Amino acid sequence: MKKIEGNIIDAFNRKIYSGIIEIEKNKIVSIKEDGVKRKNFILPGFIDSHIHIESTMLSPSGFSKLVVPRGTIAVVCDPHEIANVLGEKGINYMIDDSTNTPLKCFFGVSSCVPASSFDSSGCVINSEKVESLIKKDDFYFLAEMMNYPGVVNEDAEVIKKIEAAKKYNKPIDGHAPGLKGKYLKKYISAGISTDHECSSLKEALEKISLGMNILIREGSAAKNFDSLYSLISTHPNDVMLCTDDSHPDDLIKNGHIDNLVRRGLSLGLNVFDLIRVASINPVNFYKLPVGLLRVGDPADFIIVDDLKKLNVLKSYINGECVYSNRCIHFSTPKAKKINNFKLENININDLKVPNEFGSLKVIKAFDGDLITNSFLSEINSTEKYLDADVNRDILKIVAVNRYKKDSKPFVAFINGFGIQSGAFGSSIAHDSHNLIAVGTNDESIYNVLQRLIENEGGLAVCCDHSVFDLKLDIAGLMSSEEGSVVSNKYALLTGKVHDMGSKLNSPFMTLSFMSLLVIPHLKIETKGLFDVDKFQFTHLFESRDSQK
């Protein structure tokens, strides 16, 4: 029998007392208060209530080595990214790899593969496949229903997926940025019960008033904690914490859910409320087999130095100490490689944009924001082809279908990235994960795309005529390398983009959102420019619209 001593934080009875926890056969068999003065604190482990592990550019086993030392003992995962590349085969890959780590990974069935009927994804998971998966014990929920227009407009295929989740009593995660009023009510009434896209307190409160659970997100690009943290005090039963999309350098430097709990404590939030949203609510909502420091629970908990610094000293999962003394006490085999990449080459001449004069529609990107705007730019050039206008930060943005051998790129224009030279690109392009690149000239864009093709996915930067890269050998989304290696390479590439003039905090993450067709307002797809508000493709030139 194992005995663990410390100041026990009982979030259910809202008290802290010194005592001893006894563990037998991976479960807590007794918790005894003894009044002995001790320094360390024992509390439930943290849970990320919504994450795409693929966005960390690491496999589940690689990811676990970064977050278990941060006190994360479980994650609620949507394998949406790899599902759009490899379908059910990709989902099974994530589940299989997660068995190599003690971190508890709970997967949902990705509901939007592709995210919309306009996306050029690598696979399709239809309603029939959703039902065949959601009934299995391996899956705990229907993952984020980001096709909110499909829900509101009662698309038959979308409704069938929702009904399948209801049939097997599985919760349905939402994704409804900016949705309000009658359309929000209709969306929620369909059975969707969470949302992680709130960027304002007003939006979150409306959704809570209609019965939604709000997941406060703090990722590498989208950061909503500062706007929403007051909900932890005012609505502790209706809130959870998540990171959604985070890169490994952020996890190494800033932490994971522990960072949000620490920030909450520094803001004066109640420790019991913080534990409720970081641990208790996800377990109750998703019905997870994760312990919460109660007799009879699995022995899942962490030990920290104090309730200010919140440095994690030890992490326990199923009664085993998986981290202590700054060392991980588990090993994982190197992740296997898997991919779906058919594109072989592109022609640099296909990057040219014939000048049709009039007004040009330009995507406007914002730092750390999934939502874009747009504006019209008058074309002053009399040249046959349009080039980037670096002085006005109107750059070329290119999308290419990776799933076809011979694909021609689609080229549009974007403002907000701020680079003065060169180009950068990636095969991480939500949600279909085709190739996407931004650049100041065709040669640099071509060099970036060719390197991505050569590597069959990854990140690349063309700077001063040299190309730097990070190969993502798992589906063009993740690396089989250690997290520290990926983090260092990613930091190097981000630094190169900053050297070229970009002021964006996470330029690669922001770039990945520019093809996200279910987030307003103007986006790029391999087949054209997409107007999310009208939910249809639109012309690059305003004059073409007027000719309809």
Coordinates of C-alpha atoms in Angstrom, one line a residue:
M1 CA 0.0 0.0 0.0
K2 CA 1.3 3.4 -0.9
K3 CA 1.0 6.4 1.4
I4 CA 1.1 10.0 0.2
E5 CA 1.3 12.8 2.7
G6 CA 0.5 16.5 2.2
N7 CA -2.0 19.3 2.5
I8 CA -5.0 17.8 0.7
I9 CA -7.3 20.2 -1.3
D10 CA -10.8 18.9 -1.1
A11 CA -12.6 20.9 -3.8
F12 CA -16.0 19.2 -3.2
N13 CA -16.2 20.2 0.5
R14 CA -14.1 23.4 -0.2
K15 CA -11.5 22.8 2.5
I16 CA -7.8 22.2 2.8
Y17 CA -6.4 19.9 5.5
S18 CA -3.2 18.0 6.3
G19 CA -3.5 14.2 5.8
I20 CA -2.5 10.9 4.3
I21 CA -3.8 9.3 1.1
E22 CA -3.6 5.5 0.9
I23 CA -3.4 3.8 -2.5
E24 CA -4.0 0.2 -3.3
K25 CA -4.4 -1.4 -6.7
N26 CA -4.3 2.0 -8.4
K27 CA -7.1 3.4 -6.4
I28 CA -7.5 5.6 -3.4
V29 CA -8.7 3.4 -0.5
S30 CA -8.6 6.0 2.3
I31 CA -8.0 9.7 3.0
K32 CA -7.2 10.5 6.6
E33 CA -6.8 13.9 8.2
D34 CA -4.1 13.9 10.8
G35 CA -3.3 17.6 11.5
V36 CA 0.4 17.2 11.0
K37 CA 2.0 20.4 9.6
R38 CA 3.2 19.9 6.0
K39 CA 4.4 22.1 3.2
N40 CA 3.3 20.5 -0.1
F41 CA -0.3 20.5 -1.5
I42 CA -2.1 17.6 -3.1
L43 CA -4.9 18.3 -5.6
P44 CA -6.6 16.7 -8.5
G45 CA -4.7 16.6 -11.8
F46 CA -5.5 19.0 -14.5
I47 CA -7.6 18.2 -17.6
D48 CA -7.5 20.0 -21.0
S49 CA -11.2 19.9 -22.0
H50 CA -10.6 20.5 -25.7
I51 CA -7.4 20.0 -27.6
H52 CA -6.2 18.9 -31.0
I53 CA -3.0 17.1 -30.1
E54 CA -1.9 17.3 -33.8
S55 CA -1.6 21.1 -33.4
T56 CA 1.3 20.6 -31.0
M57 CA 3.1 19.0 -33.9
L58 CA 3.7 16.0 -31.7
S59 CA 2.1 12.6 -31.5
P60 CA 0.0 11.8 -28.3
S61 CA 3.0 10.0 -26.8
G62 CA 5.4 12.9 -27.6
F63 CA 2.9 15.4 -26.4
S64 CA 2.4 13.6 -23.1
K65 CA 6.1 14.2 -22.2
L66 CA 5.5 17.9 -22.2
V67 CA 2.3 18.1 -20.3
V68 CA 2.5 15.4 -17.6
P69 CA 5.3 17.4 -15.9
R70 CA 2.9 20.3 -15.9
G71 CA 0.3 18.4 -13.9
T72 CA -1.9 17.5 -16.8
I73 CA -3.2 13.9 -16.3
A74 CA -5.9 13.8 -18.9
V75 CA -7.0 15.5 -22.2
V76 CA -10.2 15.6 -24.1
C77 CA -9.1 15.2 -27.7
D78 CA -10.7 15.9 -31.1
P79 CA -8.6 14.1 -33.8
H80 CA -10.1 16.4 -36.3
E81 CA -6.9 17.4 -38.0
I82 CA -5.6 13.9 -38.8
A83 CA -9.1 12.8 -39.6
N84 CA -9.3 15.3 -42.4
V85 CA -6.0 13.9 -43.8
L86 CA -6.5 10.2 -43.2
G87 CA -10.1 9.6 -42.0
E88 CA -10.8 6.7 -39.6
K89 CA -7.3 5.4 -40.2
G90 CA -5.9 8.6 -38.7
I91 CA -8.2 8.6 -35.7
N92 CA -7.2 5.0 -35.0
Y93 CA -3.5 6.1 -35.2
M94 CA -4.1 8.7 -32.5
I95 CA -5.8 6.2 -30.2
D96 CA -3.2 3.5 -30.8
D97 CA -0.3 5.9 -30.1
S98 CA -2.0 7.3 -27.0
T99 CA -1.8 3.8 -25.4
N100 CA 2.0 4.2 -25.3
T101 CA 1.7 6.9 -22.6
P102 CA 0.1 7.0 -19.1
L103 CA -1.5 10.3 -20.0
K104 CA -5.3 9.6 -20.2
C105 CA -6.4 10.6 -23.7
F106 CA -10.2 10.6 -24.3
F107 CA -11.2 10.9 -28.0
G108 CA -14.3 12.2 -29.7
V109 CA -15.6 11.3 -33.2
S110 CA -14.7 14.2 -35.5
S111 CA -18.0 15.6 -36.8
C112 CA -16.8 17.7 -39.7
V113 CA -14.6 15.7 -42.0
P114 CA -14.5 17.8 -44.2
A115 CA -15.4 20.9 -42.2
S116 CA -17.7 21.9 -45.0
S117 CA -18.8 20.7 -48.4
F118 CA -16.5 23.3 -49.9
D119 CA -13.3 21.9 -48.4
S120 CA -10.8 19.8 -50.3
S121 CA -10.0 17.3 -47.6
G122 CA -8.1 14.0 -47.8
C123 CA -11.0 11.9 -46.4
V124 CA -14.7 12.0 -45.7
I125 CA -16.4 10.8 -42.5
N126 CA -20.1 10.7 -43.3
S127 CA -23.0 10.3 -40.9
E128 CA -23.0 6.5 -41.4
K129 CA -19.4 6.3 -40.3
V130 CA -20.0 8.7 -37.4
E131 CA -22.7 6.4 -36.1
S132 CA -20.5 3.3 -36.4
L133 CA -17.8 5.0 -34.4
I134 CA -19.8 7.0 -31.8
K135 CA -21.4 3.8 -30.4
K136 CA -17.9 2.4 -29.4
D137 CA -16.6 2.8 -25.9
D138 CA -13.4 4.3 -27.3
F139 CA -15.3 7.5 -28.1
Y140 CA -16.7 9.8 -25.4
F141 CA -18.4 12.6 -27.4
L142 CA -19.2 14.0 -30.9
A143 CA -16.4 16.4 -31.5
E144 CA -16.9 20.1 -32.3
M145 CA -19.7 20.7 -34.7
M146 CA -18.0 23.6 -36.6
N147 CA -20.4 23.5 -39.5
Y148 CA -22.9 25.8 -37.7
P149 CA -24.5 26.9 -40.9
G150 CA -25.3 23.3 -41.6
V151 CA -27.0 23.0 -38.1
V152 CA -28.9 26.2 -38.5
N153 CA -30.0 25.3 -42.0
E154 CA -30.9 21.8 -41.0
D155 CA -28.5 20.1 -43.4
A156 CA -29.7 16.4 -43.5
E157 CA -26.2 14.9 -43.2
V158 CA -25.2 17.2 -40.3
I159 CA -28.5 16.4 -38.4
K160 CA -27.9 12.7 -38.8
K161 CA -24.5 13.0 -37.1
I162 CA -26.0 14.9 -34.2
E163 CA -28.8 12.4 -33.9
A164 CA -26.3 9.5 -33.8
A165 CA -24.6 11.1 -30.8
K166 CA -27.9 11.6 -29.0
K167 CA -28.8 8.0 -29.7
Y168 CA -25.8 6.7 -27.8
N169 CA -26.1 9.4 -25.1
K170 CA -22.8 11.1 -26.0
P171 CA -22.3 14.9 -25.5
I172 CA -21.9 17.1 -28.6
D173 CA -19.2 19.7 -28.6
G174 CA -19.9 23.0 -30.4
H175 CA -18.0 25.6 -32.4
A176 CA -20.0 28.8 -33.0
P177 CA -17.9 31.9 -33.1
G178 CA -20.0 35.1 -32.9
L179 CA -23.3 33.2 -33.3
K180 CA -26.1 34.9 -31.4
G181 CA -29.8 35.4 -31.2
K182 CA -32.2 33.1 -32.9
Y183 CA -29.5 31.3 -34.8
L184 CA -27.6 30.5 -31.6
K185 CA -30.8 29.3 -30.0
K186 CA -31.4 27.0 -33.0
Y187 CA -27.9 25.7 -32.8
I188 CA -28.1 24.9 -29.1
S189 CA -31.6 23.4 -29.4
A190 CA -30.1 20.8 -31.8
G191 CA -28.3 19.3 -28.8
I192 CA -25.0 21.1 -28.9
S193 CA -23.8 21.8 -25.3
T194 CA -20.3 23.4 -25.4
D195 CA -18.4 26.2 -27.1
H196 CA -14.7 27.1 -27.0
E197 CA -14.9 30.0 -29.5
C198 CA -16.1 32.8 -27.2
S199 CA -13.9 35.9 -27.4
S200 CA -16.0 38.3 -25.3
L201 CA -17.8 38.1 -22.0
K202 CA -21.1 39.1 -23.6
E203 CA -20.9 36.3 -26.0
A204 CA -20.1 33.7 -23.3
L205 CA -22.9 34.9 -21.0
E206 CA -25.5 34.6 -23.7
K207 CA -24.4 31.1 -24.5
I208 CA -24.4 30.1 -20.8
S209 CA -27.9 31.6 -20.4
L210 CA -29.1 29.2 -23.1
G211 CA -27.5 26.2 -21.4
M212 CA -24.1 25.9 -22.9
N213 CA -20.9 25.1 -21.1
I214 CA -18.1 27.5 -22.0
L215 CA -14.6 26.3 -22.5
I216 CA -12.2 29.1 -21.8
R217 CA -9.5 28.8 -24.5
E218 CA -5.9 29.9 -24.2
G219 CA -3.9 28.6 -27.2
S220 CA -0.9 29.8 -29.1
A221 CA -2.9 32.1 -31.3
A222 CA -6.4 32.4 -29.9
K223 CA -6.2 33.7 -26.4
N224 CA -9.4 34.3 -24.5
F225 CA -8.5 33.8 -20.8
D226 CA -8.1 37.6 -20.0
S227 CA -11.6 38.3 -21.5
L228 CA -13.4 35.4 -19.8
Y229 CA -11.7 34.5 -16.5
S230 CA -14.3 36.2 -14.4
L231 CA -16.7 33.4 -15.4
I232 CA -14.7 31.1 -13.2
S233 CA -16.0 33.1 -10.2
T234 CA -19.5 33.9 -11.5
H235 CA -20.3 30.6 -13.2
P236 CA -17.9 27.9 -11.9
N237 CA -20.3 25.1 -12.8
D238 CA -20.6 26.1 -16.4
V239 CA -16.9 26.6 -17.3
M240 CA -13.9 24.5 -18.3
L241 CA -10.4 25.3 -19.4
C242 CA -8.8 24.3 -22.7
T243 CA -5.9 25.1 -25.1
D244 CA -7.4 24.0 -28.4
D245 CA -4.4 24.7 -30.6
S246 CA -1.0 25.1 -28.9
H247 CA 2.5 24.8 -30.1
P248 CA 5.3 22.9 -28.3
D249 CA 7.4 26.0 -27.5
D250 CA 4.4 27.6 -25.6
L251 CA 3.9 24.4 -23.6
I252 CA 7.6 24.2 -22.7
K253 CA 8.0 27.9 -21.9
N254 CA 4.6 28.8 -20.4
G255 CA 3.0 25.6 -19.4
H256 CA -0.4 24.0 -20.0
I257 CA -3.5 24.1 -17.9
D258 CA -1.3 24.8 -14.9
N259 CA -0.5 28.1 -16.4
L260 CA -4.1 29.1 -16.5
V261 CA -4.7 28.0 -12.9
R262 CA -1.6 29.9 -11.8
R263 CA -2.8 33.0 -13.6
G264 CA -6.2 32.6 -12.0
L265 CA -4.6 32.4 -8.5
S266 CA -2.6 35.5 -9.2
L267 CA -5.8 37.3 -10.1
G268 CA -7.4 36.4 -6.8
L269 CA -9.7 33.6 -8.0
N270 CA -10.8 31.0 -5.5
V271 CA -8.7 27.9 -5.6
F272 CA -11.7 25.6 -5.2
D273 CA -13.4 27.3 -8.2
L274 CA -10.2 26.9 -10.3
I275 CA -10.0 23.2 -9.4
R276 CA -13.7 22.8 -10.4
V277 CA -13.1 24.2 -13.9
A278 CA -9.7 22.6 -14.4
S279 CA -10.6 19.2 -13.1
I280 CA -14.0 18.4 -11.8
N281 CA -16.2 19.8 -14.6
P282 CA -14.5 17.9 -17.4
V283 CA -14.8 14.7 -15.5
N284 CA -18.5 15.1 -14.8
F285 CA -19.4 16.5 -18.2
Y286 CA -17.6 13.9 -20.4
K287 CA -18.0 11.1 -17.8
L288 CA -14.3 10.4 -17.7
P289 CA -12.8 7.6 -15.6
V290 CA -10.4 10.1 -13.9
G291 CA -9.9 10.4 -10.2
L292 CA -10.8 13.6 -8.3
L293 CA -9.2 12.8 -4.9
R294 CA -12.0 10.8 -3.4
V295 CA -12.0 7.4 -1.8
G296 CA -12.7 4.8 -4.5
D297 CA -11.4 7.0 -7.3
P298 CA -8.5 6.2 -9.5
A299 CA -5.4 7.6 -7.9
D300 CA -4.9 10.5 -10.3
F301 CA -3.5 13.6 -8.6
I302 CA -0.6 16.0 -8.5
I303 CA 1.6 17.5 -5.7
V304 CA 2.6 21.1 -5.9
D305 CA 4.9 23.3 -3.8
D306 CA 2.4 26.0 -2.9
L307 CA -0.7 27.7 -4.2
K308 CA 1.1 30.7 -5.7
K309 CA 4.0 29.4 -7.7
L310 CA 2.1 26.1 -8.4
N311 CA 5.3 24.3 -9.4
V312 CA 4.4 20.6 -10.0
L313 CA 6.6 18.4 -7.9
K314 CA 5.0 15.0 -8.7
S315 CA 2.2 13.7 -11.0
Y316 CA 0.4 10.5 -10.3
I317 CA -1.8 8.6 -12.8
N318 CA -3.6 5.4 -11.7
G319 CA -1.5 5.3 -8.6
E320 CA 1.9 5.4 -10.4
C321 CA 4.3 8.3 -10.0
V322 CA 4.8 9.3 -13.6
Y323 CA 6.8 12.5 -12.9
S324 CA 9.0 13.7 -10.0
N325 CA 12.3 15.4 -9.4
R326 CA 12.1 17.0 -12.8
C327 CA 12.1 13.6 -14.4
I328 CA 9.5 11.7 -16.4
H329 CA 9.2 8.1 -15.2
F330 CA 7.9 6.6 -18.4
S331 CA 9.2 6.0 -21.9
T332 CA 7.5 5.7 -25.2
P333 CA 8.5 4.1 -28.5
K334 CA 9.2 6.5 -31.4
A335 CA 5.9 7.3 -33.1
K336 CA 5.2 5.5 -36.3
K337 CA 5.0 7.4 -39.5
I338 CA 1.8 7.7 -41.6
N339 CA 0.7 10.1 -44.4
N340 CA -1.5 11.0 -47.2
F341 CA 0.4 13.2 -49.7
K342 CA 0.1 13.0 -53.5
L343 CA 1.2 16.4 -54.8
E344 CA 4.4 16.0 -56.8
N345 CA 5.2 19.4 -58.2
I346 CA 3.9 22.9 -59.1
N347 CA 4.7 25.3 -61.9
I348 CA 6.0 28.7 -60.8
N349 CA 4.1 30.3 -63.6
D350 CA 0.9 29.2 -61.9
L351 CA 1.6 31.7 -59.1
K352 CA 1.0 34.6 -61.5
V353 CA -2.3 36.5 -61.1
P354 CA -3.6 38.1 -64.3
N355 CA -4.5 41.7 -63.7
E356 CA -8.2 42.3 -64.3
F357 CA -8.0 45.9 -62.9
G358 CA -10.8 47.4 -60.8
S359 CA -10.8 46.5 -57.1
L360 CA -9.1 43.6 -55.5
K361 CA -10.5 41.7 -52.5
V362 CA -7.9 41.4 -49.8
I363 CA -8.1 39.1 -46.7
K364 CA -7.3 41.0 -43.5
A365 CA -5.7 38.8 -40.8
F366 CA -5.3 39.7 -37.2
D367 CA -2.7 38.6 -34.6
G368 CA -4.1 35.7 -32.6
D369 CA -7.5 35.7 -34.2
L370 CA -9.3 33.0 -36.2
I371 CA -11.7 35.6 -37.6
T372 CA -10.6 37.6 -40.6
N373 CA -12.0 40.7 -42.3
S374 CA -11.6 42.0 -45.8
F375 CA -11.2 45.2 -47.8
L376 CA -11.1 46.3 -51.4
S377 CA -7.9 47.6 -52.8
E378 CA -7.9 49.7 -55.9
I379 CA -5.5 48.4 -58.5
N380 CA -3.1 51.0 -59.7
S381 CA -0.8 48.8 -61.6
T382 CA -1.0 48.6 -65.4
E383 CA 1.2 45.5 -65.5
K384 CA -0.1 42.3 -67.0
Y385 CA 0.2 40.4 -63.7
L386 CA -0.4 41.5 -60.1
D387 CA 2.5 41.3 -57.6
A388 CA 2.6 41.7 -53.9
D389 CA 2.6 45.3 -52.6
V390 CA 5.0 45.1 -49.7
N391 CA 4.7 48.8 -48.9
R392 CA 1.0 48.4 -48.2
D393 CA 1.4 44.9 -46.7
I394 CA -0.7 43.3 -49.4
L395 CA 1.0 39.9 -49.9
K396 CA 0.3 36.9 -52.0
I397 CA -1.4 34.0 -50.2
V398 CA -1.4 30.6 -52.0
A399 CA -3.3 27.3 -51.3
V400 CA -2.5 24.0 -53.1
N401 CA -4.3 20.7 -52.9
R402 CA -1.9 18.1 -51.4
Y403 CA -4.2 15.2 -52.2
K404 CA -3.9 15.3 -56.0
K405 CA -0.8 14.5 -58.0
D406 CA -1.2 17.5 -60.3
S407 CA -2.7 20.4 -58.5
K408 CA -2.7 24.0 -59.6
P409 CA -2.3 26.6 -56.8
F410 CA -5.0 29.2 -56.1
V411 CA -3.5 32.7 -55.4
A412 CA -5.2 35.5 -53.5
F413 CA -4.0 38.5 -51.5
I414 CA -3.7 39.1 -47.8
N415 CA -2.9 41.9 -45.3
G416 CA -1.6 41.6 -41.8
F417 CA 1.4 39.4 -42.0
G418 CA 3.9 42.2 -42.5
I419 CA 6.8 40.4 -44.0
Q420 CA 9.1 42.6 -46.1
S421 CA 10.9 39.9 -48.0
G422 CA 10.8 36.1 -48.6
A423 CA 7.9 33.7 -47.9
F424 CA 6.8 31.1 -45.4
G425 CA 4.3 28.2 -45.6
S426 CA 3.0 25.0 -44.0
S427 CA 0.9 21.9 -44.6
I428 CA -1.0 22.7 -41.4
A429 CA -3.9 24.6 -42.9
H430 CA -7.2 24.1 -41.1
D431 CA -9.2 22.1 -41.7
S432 CA -8.2 20.1 -44.8
H433 CA -4.4 20.6 -44.3
N434 CA -3.5 21.4 -47.8
L435 CA -0.4 23.5 -48.5
I436 CA -0.6 27.2 -47.7
A437 CA 2.0 30.0 -48.1
V438 CA 2.3 33.7 -47.8
G439 CA 5.1 35.6 -49.6
T440 CA 6.4 38.8 -51.1
N441 CA 7.5 37.3 -54.5
D442 CA 6.8 34.2 -56.6
E443 CA 10.3 32.8 -56.4
S444 CA 10.3 32.6 -52.6
I445 CA 6.7 31.2 -52.5
Y446 CA 7.7 28.6 -55.1
N447 CA 10.8 27.6 -53.0
V448 CA 8.7 27.2 -49.9
L449 CA 6.0 25.1 -51.6
Q450 CA 8.7 22.9 -53.3
R451 CA 10.3 22.2 -50.0
L452 CA 6.9 21.3 -48.4
I453 CA 6.3 18.9 -51.4
E454 CA 9.7 17.4 -51.0
N455 CA 9.2 16.8 -47.3
E456 CA 5.6 15.6 -47.9
G457 CA 4.5 18.2 -45.3
G458 CA 5.8 20.4 -42.6
L459 CA 6.8 24.1 -42.2
A460 CA 9.2 26.1 -44.4
V461 CA 10.6 29.6 -44.6
C462 CA 12.5 31.1 -47.6
C463 CA 14.7 33.9 -46.1
D464 CA 17.6 35.5 -48.0
H465 CA 17.3 32.9 -50.8
S466 CA 17.8 30.0 -48.3
V467 CA 15.1 27.6 -47.2
F468 CA 14.7 26.4 -43.6
D469 CA 12.3 23.7 -42.7
L470 CA 10.6 21.5 -40.0
K471 CA 9.6 18.2 -41.5
L472 CA 6.3 16.8 -40.1
D473 CA 6.6 13.1 -41.0
I474 CA 3.3 12.1 -39.4
A475 CA 0.5 13.1 -41.8
G476 CA 2.2 16.4 -42.5
L477 CA 0.9 17.5 -39.1
M478 CA 3.2 16.0 -36.4
S479 CA 6.8 15.1 -35.9
S480 CA 8.2 11.8 -34.6
E481 CA 11.0 13.8 -32.9
E482 CA 11.1 14.8 -29.3
G483 CA 9.2 17.8 -28.2
S484 CA 12.3 19.8 -27.4
V485 CA 13.7 19.2 -30.9
V486 CA 10.4 20.3 -32.5
S487 CA 10.2 23.3 -30.3
N488 CA 13.7 24.5 -31.1
K489 CA 13.1 24.1 -34.9
Y490 CA 9.8 25.8 -34.7
A491 CA 11.3 28.7 -32.7
L492 CA 14.0 29.0 -35.3
L493 CA 11.5 29.2 -38.2
T494 CA 9.3 31.7 -36.2
G495 CA 12.3 33.8 -35.6
K496 CA 13.1 33.8 -39.3
V497 CA 9.5 35.1 -40.1
H498 CA 10.0 37.8 -37.5
D499 CA 13.3 38.7 -39.0
M500 CA 11.5 39.2 -42.3
G501 CA 9.3 41.8 -40.7
S502 CA 6.2 40.0 -39.3
K503 CA 5.0 41.3 -35.9
L504 CA 2.5 38.4 -35.4
N505 CA 3.1 36.4 -32.2
S506 CA 2.4 33.1 -33.9
P507 CA 2.6 33.6 -37.7
F508 CA 2.4 29.9 -38.5
M509 CA -0.6 29.4 -36.4
T510 CA -2.3 32.5 -37.8
L511 CA -1.5 31.3 -41.3
S512 CA -3.1 28.0 -40.6
F513 CA -6.4 29.7 -39.9
M514 CA -6.6 31.5 -43.2
S515 CA -8.2 28.4 -44.9
L516 CA -10.7 27.8 -42.1
L517 CA -13.9 28.1 -44.1
V518 CA -16.2 27.9 -41.1
I519 CA -14.8 31.0 -39.4
P520 CA -15.8 34.4 -40.7
H521 CA -15.3 36.3 -42.9
L522 CA -13.1 35.9 -46.0
K523 CA -10.8 32.9 -46.4
I524 CA -8.8 31.0 -49.0
E525 CA -9.4 27.4 -50.3
T526 CA -7.5 25.5 -52.9
K527 CA -10.4 26.1 -55.3
G528 CA -10.8 29.8 -54.7
L529 CA -11.6 32.7 -52.4
F530 CA -14.4 31.9 -49.9
D531 CA -17.0 34.3 -48.4
V532 CA -17.9 32.7 -45.1
D533 CA -20.9 35.0 -44.5
K534 CA -22.5 34.0 -47.8
F535 CA -21.0 30.5 -47.5
Q536 CA -20.0 30.4 -51.1
F537 CA -16.9 31.1 -53.3
T538 CA -16.4 34.6 -54.4
H539 CA -14.3 36.3 -57.1
L540 CA -10.9 37.8 -56.4
F541 CA -11.9 41.0 -58.2
E542 CA -14.9 43.1 -57.2
S543 CA -15.5 43.9 -60.9
R544 CA -16.3 40.2 -61.6
D545 CA -19.1 40.3 -59.0
S546 CA -20.6 43.3 -60.6
Q547 CA -20.7 41.4 -63.9
K548 CA -23.0 38.7 -62.6

